[in-house]
Amino acid sequence: MALLLVMVAFFSATDAEHESAALHMTQADWQEEDTPAIQELPLAVDSRALPLAWQPVELPLALPIALLRQADSASNAGATRTTWLRLSARNLPATLAPLGLYGARIKTDGSIAVYANGRLVQRAQVQGPLWNSTRTPLWVLLGKTPDGAPLNEILLRLEHSRSAQVAVSSLWLGPVGALEGRYRMRQWLQQELPAMLSAAFMAVGVFALFVWFKRRHDTGYLLFFNLATTSFLRSLHFYVGVPIANDWFAWLTVNSLFWLVAVVHFALRQLHGRPLGWLTFAVVGWTVLIGVLTLPGLAILRNTPQVTPLIYIGAALMGVAVAVVGGVSAWRRSSEGRLVAAGIGVCVLLGVSDWLLQNNFVSPEGWYLGAYTNAVTFIVFGALMYRRYVNAIAEVEQVNASLAQRLRAREAELDRSHQRLREVEKLQTISDERQRLMQDMHDGLGSSLISAIRSVEGGGMSDDKVSQLLKSCLDDLKLTIDSMEPLEDDLLLLLATLRYRLGPRLESSGVALQWNVQELPALDWLDPTSALHILRIVQESIANILRHTRATEIRVGTAAEPSGVRVTIEDNGQGFDVEKAMSEAGGRGMQNQQRRAQVVGGAVSWRSGLEGTLFTLWLPLKRGGPAA
């Protein structure tokens, strides 16, 4: 609408330029003649040969007919009337440029013919209703006369039904370059721009329909599609470029106005949440009734200049009722409903202005604003969709912010819980380690010391044996301390520690130690408890060699396997019967070795013969992995 006002102001500002180059024709002679039927259009007309019934009139010319007297008798129902307008071009400024004839509007329901100096230069719509004639400005290119004579007279021949309301705006005659821009701008504002807006509205409506296919519970998108469709159908007759004489097309364009108001009513109901059963019944009933009465097959109410204006009055009253009742219902319930009610009120006002212009109550040089009802409806419902879209984004952002805040609170709570668990785990680990050390010292070091004390007190042990026993106790204590050192999953480091502790004892016993170890993979389960079990197993094996085999050489080796590692201890001493040793009471150390190996998920084995004994300790790479 603002663009339309700007363009009108532009036209007013350029009138002075047109007056200097063109002739503004505001005076004409007028007469009418009745004919029994449509006449063949003559190629040339001499105004002097027409009846001498000319009457001077001023342009713009609007011939109002009272609505109650529009309907002629049945005998005249098919009669036609020809209106002649004669305009003088003698005051046209001299120019060599091609001439054009421009008029803002010529209203008729039949043919339009233009004669220059009696010669036919343009005709439009030979017969039948001309749907878009009232919105299509007149534009005629006037060629030079065959004899080269100057242009003196222009005749307009309007053929129409007897009850039609004829209207002619003031005309401009002058160079094409001075008038063509004015014609094209009005053509664009009255037809092309509304057509583009209507097509855009329809495109968005089709998009809303596909959205509704995915969100069937949200009927707002379906209502938006119906609104776009009815708006497009309602304004279709504004833009049709070819004459259409189909009764069904007329029925569609008339009834789509009622459909549009009904769809707006249902949209308002959804917004303000009130059923308004009585108004819904009236709107639907009136829409269906008009649709049935105007059906071409029944021919109860024909689409004629006598009847259609009265039908449009009913549509205007229906629109006012929907706007007022919907606005009142939504006043405290829905701001969106108030906006829609205001929008339909504006559309009703635009439609009323068109009705006044169509029925010659206002100057034919006015503007048809009803073509912009699509733009108003598009803006109103587009604003609703935009608002809902923005609100949806805001709600999503708010939900995301709330979730982020809750997540941070939960993370802080989990962090505090983790700290408490770590503290508890640390305390539990210290307690377990203390318990383990106490148990180990009680079973190992404590038992050895008690045995040594009893032997010394009983006098049954020599000093050398007591010294040996105490050294063994000291080794046990050192191994217990070494097991608490950080090993970083390195078995070789653990064995190297054992070698460092047992080296002096082996050297004093005259036993040579050969260290044949290779790189081993890390054992991620090697904690202090497991380390102490491994040290005890290897220590017990070396102690058995020193006590029983009389060996002079011990070879310690390691090997890596796909599922574990092997530690081997081999001596060159006298062998023994493994099964017999395991079954006797003296085989308790070997049984302890088996028990400790099972605790860490490993296994031990012995192979003994005349050339010595081979002890093997197998340990898994992963706790719970495949067995040896």
GROMACS .gro file of N, CA, C and O in nm, residues 267-276 324-341 384 387-388:
model
  124
  267ALA      N    1  -0.962  -1.970   1.106
  267ALA     CA    2  -0.830  -1.934   1.160
  267ALA      C    3  -0.845  -1.852   1.288
  267ALA      O    4  -0.771  -1.873   1.386
  268LEU      N    5  -0.942  -1.761   1.290
  268LEU     CA    6  -0.967  -1.683   1.412
  268LEU      C    7  -1.013  -1.773   1.525
  268LEU      O    8  -0.973  -1.755   1.641
  269ARG      N    9  -1.098  -1.868   1.494
  269ARG     CA   10  -1.144  -1.962   1.598
  269ARG      C   11  -1.027  -2.037   1.661
  269ARG      O   12  -1.021  -2.057   1.783
  270GLN      N   13  -0.934  -2.078   1.576
  270GLN     CA   14  -0.818  -2.150   1.630
  270GLN      C   15  -0.732  -2.059   1.717
  270GLN      O   16  -0.674  -2.104   1.816
  271LEU      N   17  -0.726  -1.930   1.683
  271LEU     CA   18  -0.640  -1.840   1.759
  271LEU      C   19  -0.699  -1.801   1.893
  271LEU      O   20  -0.630  -1.805   1.996
  272HIS      N   21  -0.829  -1.763   1.894
  272HIS     CA   22  -0.886  -1.719   2.022
  272HIS      C   23  -0.949  -1.832   2.102
  272HIS      O   24  -0.982  -1.814   2.219
  273GLY      N   25  -0.966  -1.951   2.042
  273GLY     CA   26  -1.008  -2.068   2.115
  273GLY      C   27  -1.156  -2.075   2.149
  273GLY      O   28  -1.197  -2.162   2.226
  274ARG      N   29  -1.238  -1.988   2.094
  274ARG     CA   30  -1.382  -1.993   2.120
  274ARG      C   31  -1.453  -2.055   2.001
  274ARG      O   32  -1.426  -2.020   1.885
  275PRO      N   33  -1.547  -2.151   2.024
  275PRO     CA   34  -1.610  -2.221   1.910
  275PRO      C   35  -1.702  -2.132   1.827
  275PRO      O   36  -1.707  -2.145   1.705
  276LEU      N   37  -1.777  -2.040   1.892
  276LEU     CA   38  -1.869  -1.951   1.819
  276LEU      C   39  -1.956  -2.031   1.721
  276LEU      O   40  -1.959  -2.007   1.600
  324VAL      N   41  -1.554  -0.834   1.326
  324VAL     CA   42  -1.597  -0.775   1.453
  324VAL      C   43  -1.606  -0.881   1.562
  324VAL      O   44  -1.550  -0.867   1.671
  325VAL      N   45  -1.677  -0.991   1.532
  325VAL     CA   46  -1.694  -1.096   1.634
  325VAL      C   47  -1.560  -1.160   1.666
  325VAL      O   48  -1.528  -1.186   1.784
  326GLY      N   49  -1.478  -1.186   1.565
  326GLY     CA   50  -1.347  -1.245   1.591
  326GLY      C   51  -1.257  -1.152   1.668
  326GLY      O   52  -1.183  -1.195   1.758
  327GLY      N   53  -1.263  -1.020   1.638
  327GLY     CA   54  -1.182  -0.925   1.712
  327GLY      C   55  -1.223  -0.914   1.857
  327GLY      O   56  -1.139  -0.909   1.948
  328VAL      N   57  -1.354  -0.911   1.881
  328VAL     CA   58  -1.404  -0.904   2.020
  328VAL      C   59  -1.367  -1.032   2.096
  328VAL      O   60  -1.325  -1.027   2.212
  329SER      N   61  -1.382  -1.148   2.032
  329SER     CA   62  -1.351  -1.275   2.098
  329SER      C   63  -1.202  -1.287   2.130
  329SER      O   64  -1.164  -1.349   2.229
  330ALA      N   65  -1.120  -1.228   2.045
  330ALA     CA   66  -0.975  -1.239   2.065
  330ALA      C   67  -0.916  -1.122   2.142
  330ALA      O   68  -0.794  -1.117   2.161
  331TRP      N   69  -1.000  -1.027   2.186
  331TRP     CA   70  -0.947  -0.906   2.247
  331TRP      C   71  -0.861  -0.935   2.369
  331TRP      O   72  -0.753  -0.878   2.387
  332ARG      N   73  -0.908  -1.025   2.456
  332ARG     CA   74  -0.833  -1.058   2.576
  332ARG      C   75  -0.766  -1.194   2.569
  332ARG      O   76  -0.696  -1.232   2.662
  333ARG      N   77  -0.791  -1.266   2.461
  333ARG     CA   78  -0.742  -1.403   2.454
  333ARG      C   79  -0.619  -1.419   2.365
  333ARG      O   80  -0.531  -1.499   2.395
  334SER      N   81  -0.613  -1.344   2.258
  334SER     CA   82  -0.506  -1.368   2.162
  334SER      C   83  -0.474  -1.239   2.087
  334SER      O   84  -0.560  -1.183   2.018
  335SER      N   85  -0.351  -1.195   2.101
  335SER     CA   86  -0.306  -1.080   2.022
  335SER      C   87  -0.298  -1.115   1.874
  335SER      O   88  -0.321  -1.030   1.787
  336GLU      N   89  -0.268  -1.240   1.843
  336GLU     CA   90  -0.266  -1.283   1.704
  336GLU      C   91  -0.406  -1.276   1.644
  336GLU      O   92  -0.423  -1.239   1.527
  337GLY      N   93  -0.507  -1.315   1.723
  337GLY     CA   94  -0.645  -1.305   1.675
  337GLY      C   95  -0.685  -1.162   1.647
  337GLY      O   96  -0.755  -1.133   1.549
  338ARG      N   97  -0.640  -1.069   1.731
  338ARG     CA   98  -0.670  -0.927   1.707
  338ARG      C   99  -0.605  -0.880   1.577
  338ARG      O  100  -0.664  -0.803   1.500
  339LEU      N  101  -0.484  -0.927   1.552
  339LEU     CA  102  -0.416  -0.888   1.428
  339LEU      C  103  -0.491  -0.941   1.306
  339LEU      O  104  -0.509  -0.869   1.206
  340VAL      N  105  -0.537  -1.066   1.312
  340VAL     CA  106  -0.611  -1.124   1.199
  340VAL      C  107  -0.742  -1.050   1.179
  340VAL      O  108  -0.782  -1.021   1.065
  341ALA      N  109  -0.812  -1.020   1.288
  341ALA     CA  110  -0.937  -0.946   1.276
  341ALA      C  111  -0.914  -0.809   1.214
  341ALA      O  112  -0.992  -0.764   1.128
  384LEU      N  113   0.218  -1.375   1.145
  384LEU     CA  114   0.187  -1.477   1.245
  384LEU      C  115   0.286  -1.594   1.235
  384LEU      O  116   0.337  -1.641   1.338
  387ARG      N  117   0.619  -1.478   1.360
  387ARG     CA  118   0.620  -1.468   1.507
  387ARG      C  119   0.630  -1.606   1.571
  387ARG      O  120   0.705  -1.625   1.667
  388ARG      N  121   0.555  -1.701   1.516
  388ARG     CA  122   0.562  -1.835   1.573
  388ARG      C  123   0.700  -1.897   1.550
  388ARG      O  124   0.751  -1.968   1.635
   0.00000   0.00000   0.00000
